[in-house]
mmCIF file of C-alpha atoms in Angstrom:
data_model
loop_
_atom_site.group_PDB
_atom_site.id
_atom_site.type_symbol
_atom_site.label_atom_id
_atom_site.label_comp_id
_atom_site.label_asym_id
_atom_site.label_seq_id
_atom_site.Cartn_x
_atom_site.Cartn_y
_atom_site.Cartn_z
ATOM 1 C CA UNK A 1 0.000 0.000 0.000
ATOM 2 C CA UNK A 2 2.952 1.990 0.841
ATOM 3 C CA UNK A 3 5.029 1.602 -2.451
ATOM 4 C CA UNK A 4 1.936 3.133 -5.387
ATOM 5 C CA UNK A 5 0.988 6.477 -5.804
ATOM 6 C CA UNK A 6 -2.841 6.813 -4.492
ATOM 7 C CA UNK A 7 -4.257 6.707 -8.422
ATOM 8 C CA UNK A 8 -2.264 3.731 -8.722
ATOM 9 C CA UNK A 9 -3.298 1.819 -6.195
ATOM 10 C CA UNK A 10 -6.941 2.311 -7.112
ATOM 11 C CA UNK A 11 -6.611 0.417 -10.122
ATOM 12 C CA UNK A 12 -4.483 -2.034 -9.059
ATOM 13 C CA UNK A 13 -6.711 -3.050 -6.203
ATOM 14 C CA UNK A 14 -9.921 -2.612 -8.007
ATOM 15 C CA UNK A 15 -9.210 -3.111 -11.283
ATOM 16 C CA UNK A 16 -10.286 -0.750 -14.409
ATOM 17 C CA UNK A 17 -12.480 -1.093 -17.654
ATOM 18 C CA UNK A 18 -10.829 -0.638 -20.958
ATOM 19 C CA UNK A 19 -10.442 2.964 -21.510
ATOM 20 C CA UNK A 20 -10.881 4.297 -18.098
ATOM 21 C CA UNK A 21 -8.037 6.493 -17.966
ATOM 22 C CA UNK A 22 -4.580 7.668 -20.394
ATOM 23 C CA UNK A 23 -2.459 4.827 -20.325
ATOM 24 C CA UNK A 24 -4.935 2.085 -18.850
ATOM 25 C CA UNK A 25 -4.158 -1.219 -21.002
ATOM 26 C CA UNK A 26 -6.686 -1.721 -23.658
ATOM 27 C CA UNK A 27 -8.375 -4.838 -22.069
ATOM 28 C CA UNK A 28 -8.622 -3.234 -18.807
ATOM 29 C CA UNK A 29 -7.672 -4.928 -15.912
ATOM 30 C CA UNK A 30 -8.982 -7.150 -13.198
ATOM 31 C CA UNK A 31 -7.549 -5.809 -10.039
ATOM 32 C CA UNK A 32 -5.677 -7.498 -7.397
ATOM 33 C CA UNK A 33 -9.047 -8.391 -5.043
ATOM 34 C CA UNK A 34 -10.404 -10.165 -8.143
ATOM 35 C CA UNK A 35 -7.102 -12.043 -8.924
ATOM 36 C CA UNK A 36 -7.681 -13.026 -5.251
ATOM 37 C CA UNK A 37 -10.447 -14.550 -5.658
ATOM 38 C CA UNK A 38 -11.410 -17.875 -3.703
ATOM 39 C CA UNK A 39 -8.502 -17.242 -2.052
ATOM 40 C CA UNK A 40 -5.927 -14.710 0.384
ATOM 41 C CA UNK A 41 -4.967 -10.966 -0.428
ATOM 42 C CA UNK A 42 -2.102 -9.411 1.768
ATOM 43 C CA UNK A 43 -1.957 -5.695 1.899
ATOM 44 C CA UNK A 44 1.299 -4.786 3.269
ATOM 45 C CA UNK A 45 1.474 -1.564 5.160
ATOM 46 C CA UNK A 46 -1.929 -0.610 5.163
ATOM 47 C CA UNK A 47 -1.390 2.534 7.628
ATOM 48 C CA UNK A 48 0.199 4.137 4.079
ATOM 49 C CA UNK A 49 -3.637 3.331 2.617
ATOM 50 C CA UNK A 50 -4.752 7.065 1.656
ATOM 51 C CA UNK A 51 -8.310 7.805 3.600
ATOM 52 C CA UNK A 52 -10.324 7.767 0.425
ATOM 53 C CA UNK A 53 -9.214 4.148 -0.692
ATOM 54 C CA UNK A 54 -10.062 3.293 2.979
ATOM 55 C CA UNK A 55 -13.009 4.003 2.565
ATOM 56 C CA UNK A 56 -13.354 2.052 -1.102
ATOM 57 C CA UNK A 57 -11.970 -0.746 0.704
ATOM 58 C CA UNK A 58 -13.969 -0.792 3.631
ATOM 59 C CA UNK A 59 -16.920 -0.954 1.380
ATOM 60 C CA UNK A 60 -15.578 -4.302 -0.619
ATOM 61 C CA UNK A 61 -15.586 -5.679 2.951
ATOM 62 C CA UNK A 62 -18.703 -5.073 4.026
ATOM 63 C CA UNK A 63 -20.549 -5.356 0.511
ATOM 64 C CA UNK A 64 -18.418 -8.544 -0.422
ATOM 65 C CA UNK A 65 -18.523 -7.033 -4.022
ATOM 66 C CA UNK A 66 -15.529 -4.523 -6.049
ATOM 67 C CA UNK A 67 -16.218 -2.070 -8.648
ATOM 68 C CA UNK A 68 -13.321 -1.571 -11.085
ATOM 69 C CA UNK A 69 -12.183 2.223 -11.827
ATOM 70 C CA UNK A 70 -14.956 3.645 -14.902
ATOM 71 C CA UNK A 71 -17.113 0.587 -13.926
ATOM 72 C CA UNK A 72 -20.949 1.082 -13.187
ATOM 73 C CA UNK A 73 -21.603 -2.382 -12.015
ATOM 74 C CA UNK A 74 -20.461 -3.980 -8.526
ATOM 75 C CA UNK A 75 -18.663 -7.864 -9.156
ATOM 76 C CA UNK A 76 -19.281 -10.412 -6.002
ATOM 77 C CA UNK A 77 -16.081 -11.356 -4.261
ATOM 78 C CA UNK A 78 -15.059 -14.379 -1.918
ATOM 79 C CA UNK A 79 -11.750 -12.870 -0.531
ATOM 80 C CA UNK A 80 -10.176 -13.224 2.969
ATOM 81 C CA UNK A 81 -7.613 -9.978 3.654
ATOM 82 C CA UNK A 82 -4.749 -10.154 5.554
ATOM 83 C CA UNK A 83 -3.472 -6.523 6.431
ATOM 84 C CA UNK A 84 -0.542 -5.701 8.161
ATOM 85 C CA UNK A 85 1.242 -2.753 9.271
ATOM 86 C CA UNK A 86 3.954 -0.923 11.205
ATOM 87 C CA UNK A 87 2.475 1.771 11.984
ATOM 88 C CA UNK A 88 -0.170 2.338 15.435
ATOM 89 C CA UNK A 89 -3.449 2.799 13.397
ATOM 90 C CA UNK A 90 -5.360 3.209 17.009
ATOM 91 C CA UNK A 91 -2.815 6.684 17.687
ATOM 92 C CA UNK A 92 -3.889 7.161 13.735
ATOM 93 C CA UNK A 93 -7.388 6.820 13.903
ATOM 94 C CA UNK A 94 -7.440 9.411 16.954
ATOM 95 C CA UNK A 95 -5.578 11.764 14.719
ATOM 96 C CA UNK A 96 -8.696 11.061 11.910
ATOM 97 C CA UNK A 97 -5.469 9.178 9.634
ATOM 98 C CA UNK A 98 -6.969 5.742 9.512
ATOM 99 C CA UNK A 99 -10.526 5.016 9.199
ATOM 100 C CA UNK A 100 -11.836 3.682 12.600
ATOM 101 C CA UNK A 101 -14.587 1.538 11.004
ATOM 102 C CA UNK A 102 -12.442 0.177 8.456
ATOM 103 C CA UNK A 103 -9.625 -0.898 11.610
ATOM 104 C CA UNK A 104 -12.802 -2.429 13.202
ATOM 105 C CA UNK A 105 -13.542 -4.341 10.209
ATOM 106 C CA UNK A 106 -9.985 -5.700 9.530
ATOM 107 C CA UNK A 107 -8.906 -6.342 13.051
ATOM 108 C CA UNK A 108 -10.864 -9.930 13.724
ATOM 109 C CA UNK A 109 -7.535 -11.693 14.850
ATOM 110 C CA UNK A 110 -4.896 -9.114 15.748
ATOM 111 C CA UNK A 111 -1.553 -10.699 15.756
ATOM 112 C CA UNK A 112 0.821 -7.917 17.462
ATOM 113 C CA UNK A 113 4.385 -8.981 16.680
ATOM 114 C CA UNK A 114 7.102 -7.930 18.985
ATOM 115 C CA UNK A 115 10.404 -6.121 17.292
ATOM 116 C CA UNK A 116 13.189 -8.014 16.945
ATOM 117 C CA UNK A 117 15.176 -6.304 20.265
ATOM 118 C CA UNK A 118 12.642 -7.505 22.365
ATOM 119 C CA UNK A 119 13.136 -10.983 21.177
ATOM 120 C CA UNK A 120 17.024 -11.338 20.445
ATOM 121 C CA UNK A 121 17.266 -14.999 21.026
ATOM 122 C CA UNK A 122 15.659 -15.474 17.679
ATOM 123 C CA UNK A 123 18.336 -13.270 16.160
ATOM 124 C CA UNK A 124 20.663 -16.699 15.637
ATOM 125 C CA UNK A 125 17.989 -18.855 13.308
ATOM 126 C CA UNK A 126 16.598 -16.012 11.699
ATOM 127 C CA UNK A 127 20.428 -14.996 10.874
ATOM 128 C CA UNK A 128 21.034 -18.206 9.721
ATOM 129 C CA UNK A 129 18.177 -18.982 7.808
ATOM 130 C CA UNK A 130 18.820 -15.696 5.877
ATOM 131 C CA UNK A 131 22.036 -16.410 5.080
ATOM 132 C CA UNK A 132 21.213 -19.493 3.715
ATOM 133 C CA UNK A 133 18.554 -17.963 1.173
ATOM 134 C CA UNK A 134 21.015 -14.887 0.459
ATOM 135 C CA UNK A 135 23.902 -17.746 0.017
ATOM 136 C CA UNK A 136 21.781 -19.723 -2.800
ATOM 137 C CA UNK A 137 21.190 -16.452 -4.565
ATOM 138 C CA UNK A 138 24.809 -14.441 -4.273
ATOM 139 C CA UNK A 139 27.424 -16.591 -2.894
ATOM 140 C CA UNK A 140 26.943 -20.480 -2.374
ATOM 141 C CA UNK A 141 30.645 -20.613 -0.599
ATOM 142 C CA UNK A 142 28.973 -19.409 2.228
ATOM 143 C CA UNK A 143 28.335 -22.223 4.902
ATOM 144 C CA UNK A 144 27.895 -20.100 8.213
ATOM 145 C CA UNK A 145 28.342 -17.215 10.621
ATOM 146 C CA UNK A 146 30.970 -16.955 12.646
ATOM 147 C CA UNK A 147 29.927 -17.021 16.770
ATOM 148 C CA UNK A 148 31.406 -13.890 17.300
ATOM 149 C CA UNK A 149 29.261 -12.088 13.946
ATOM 150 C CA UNK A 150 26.525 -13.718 15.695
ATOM 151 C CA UNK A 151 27.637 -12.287 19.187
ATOM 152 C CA UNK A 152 27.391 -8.466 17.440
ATOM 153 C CA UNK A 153 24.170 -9.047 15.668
ATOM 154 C CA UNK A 154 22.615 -10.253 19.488
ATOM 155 C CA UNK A 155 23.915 -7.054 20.654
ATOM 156 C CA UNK A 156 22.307 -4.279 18.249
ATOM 157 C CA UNK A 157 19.095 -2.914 18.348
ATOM 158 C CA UNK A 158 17.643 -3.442 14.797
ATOM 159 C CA UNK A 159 15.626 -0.515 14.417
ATOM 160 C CA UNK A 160 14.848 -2.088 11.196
ATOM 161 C CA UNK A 161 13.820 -5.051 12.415
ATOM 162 C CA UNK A 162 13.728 -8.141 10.613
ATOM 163 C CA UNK A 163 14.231 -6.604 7.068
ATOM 164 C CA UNK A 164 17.272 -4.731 8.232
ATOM 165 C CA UNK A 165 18.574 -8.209 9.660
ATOM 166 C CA UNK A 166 17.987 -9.044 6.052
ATOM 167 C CA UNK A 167 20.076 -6.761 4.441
ATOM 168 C CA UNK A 168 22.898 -7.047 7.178
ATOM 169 C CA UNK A 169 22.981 -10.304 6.045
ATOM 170 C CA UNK A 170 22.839 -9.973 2.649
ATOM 171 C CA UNK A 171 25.660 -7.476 2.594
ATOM 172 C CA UNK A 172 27.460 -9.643 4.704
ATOM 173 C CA UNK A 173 27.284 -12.643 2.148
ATOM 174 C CA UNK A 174 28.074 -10.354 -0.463
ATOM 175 C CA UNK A 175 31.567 -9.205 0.468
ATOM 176 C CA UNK A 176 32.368 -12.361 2.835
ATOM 177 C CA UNK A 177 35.984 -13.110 1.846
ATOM 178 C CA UNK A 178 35.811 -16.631 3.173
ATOM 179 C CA UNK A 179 33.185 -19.395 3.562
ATOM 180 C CA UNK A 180 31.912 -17.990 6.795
ATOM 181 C CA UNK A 181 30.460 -14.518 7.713
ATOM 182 C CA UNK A 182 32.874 -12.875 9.776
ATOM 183 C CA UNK A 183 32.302 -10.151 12.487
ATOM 184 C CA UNK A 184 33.976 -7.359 9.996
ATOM 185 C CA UNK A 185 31.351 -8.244 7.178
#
């Protein structure tokens, strides 16, 4: 939700008919809730969800149908939505930037996920596991971290949280000299 421009996301959530805007493809398109059809949608960072495609979206929840951009007609939907954010939408929804009904609406089974300082003994498999992925991709020499790599990583704060683990670790497979991620990388 974060990474379109507000006009873009509209389509590519909804969906447009053929001709309903400069540069819309000439069979139209779908939308991403219809793609999801039967099935899961994830909208990342929904905080970054401009109010007026809150309220579009609340109204695909409660009607269970989606109109695409230039459309007349509403299309019935069977789609579950997973949302997720970093951002505290109840502080944003006292300062009128989230819609309150549409938090209601999306918040059946909250799961609140701690950052990663206030868990640091998963810092060791999640380092591990990422190295592995980033090793397949970059640098299959790669076999492990070094205990005292892993010793620094336990001791930062990760204001980033898991993604910035992700790109310590992919840097760190990147200009690893040796088969095994040293402190220095």
């Amino acid at each position: 939700c974060a990474a379109l421009p507000e006009h873009l996301i509209e389509a590519e959530l909804f969906g447009y008919r053929p001709g309903a805007f400069t540069g819309a493809r000439r069979d139209g398109s779908p939308g991403r809730i219809r793609e999801a059809q039967g099935g899961t949608l994830f909208l990342d960072e929904i905080g970054d969800m401009p109010l007026g495609l809150q309220s579009r979206l609340l109204r695909v929840l409660q009607e269970h149908t989606v109109r695409r951009v230039g459309a007349v007609s509403e299309i019935p939907i069977d789609v579950r939505i997973i949302a997720a954010t970093n951002r505290d939408l109840e502080y944003m929804m006292q300062t009128n930037c989230f819609r309150s009904d549409l938090y209601y609406r999306l918040n059946v089974i909250p799961l609140n996920l701690p950052a990663l300082r206030e868990h640091p003994e998963d810092i060791e498999i999640l380092a591990k596991h990422l190295m592995k992925v980033a090793a397949q991709h970059i640098n299959p020499d790669i076999e492990t971290i070094n205990v005292q790599a892993l010793q620094k990583l336990r001791h930062y704060d990760f204001p980033g949280n898991v993604r910035e683990l992700g790109n310590i670790i992919e840097r760190a497979v990147n200009i690893a000299t040796t088969n095994e991620i040293m402190p220095d990388d």
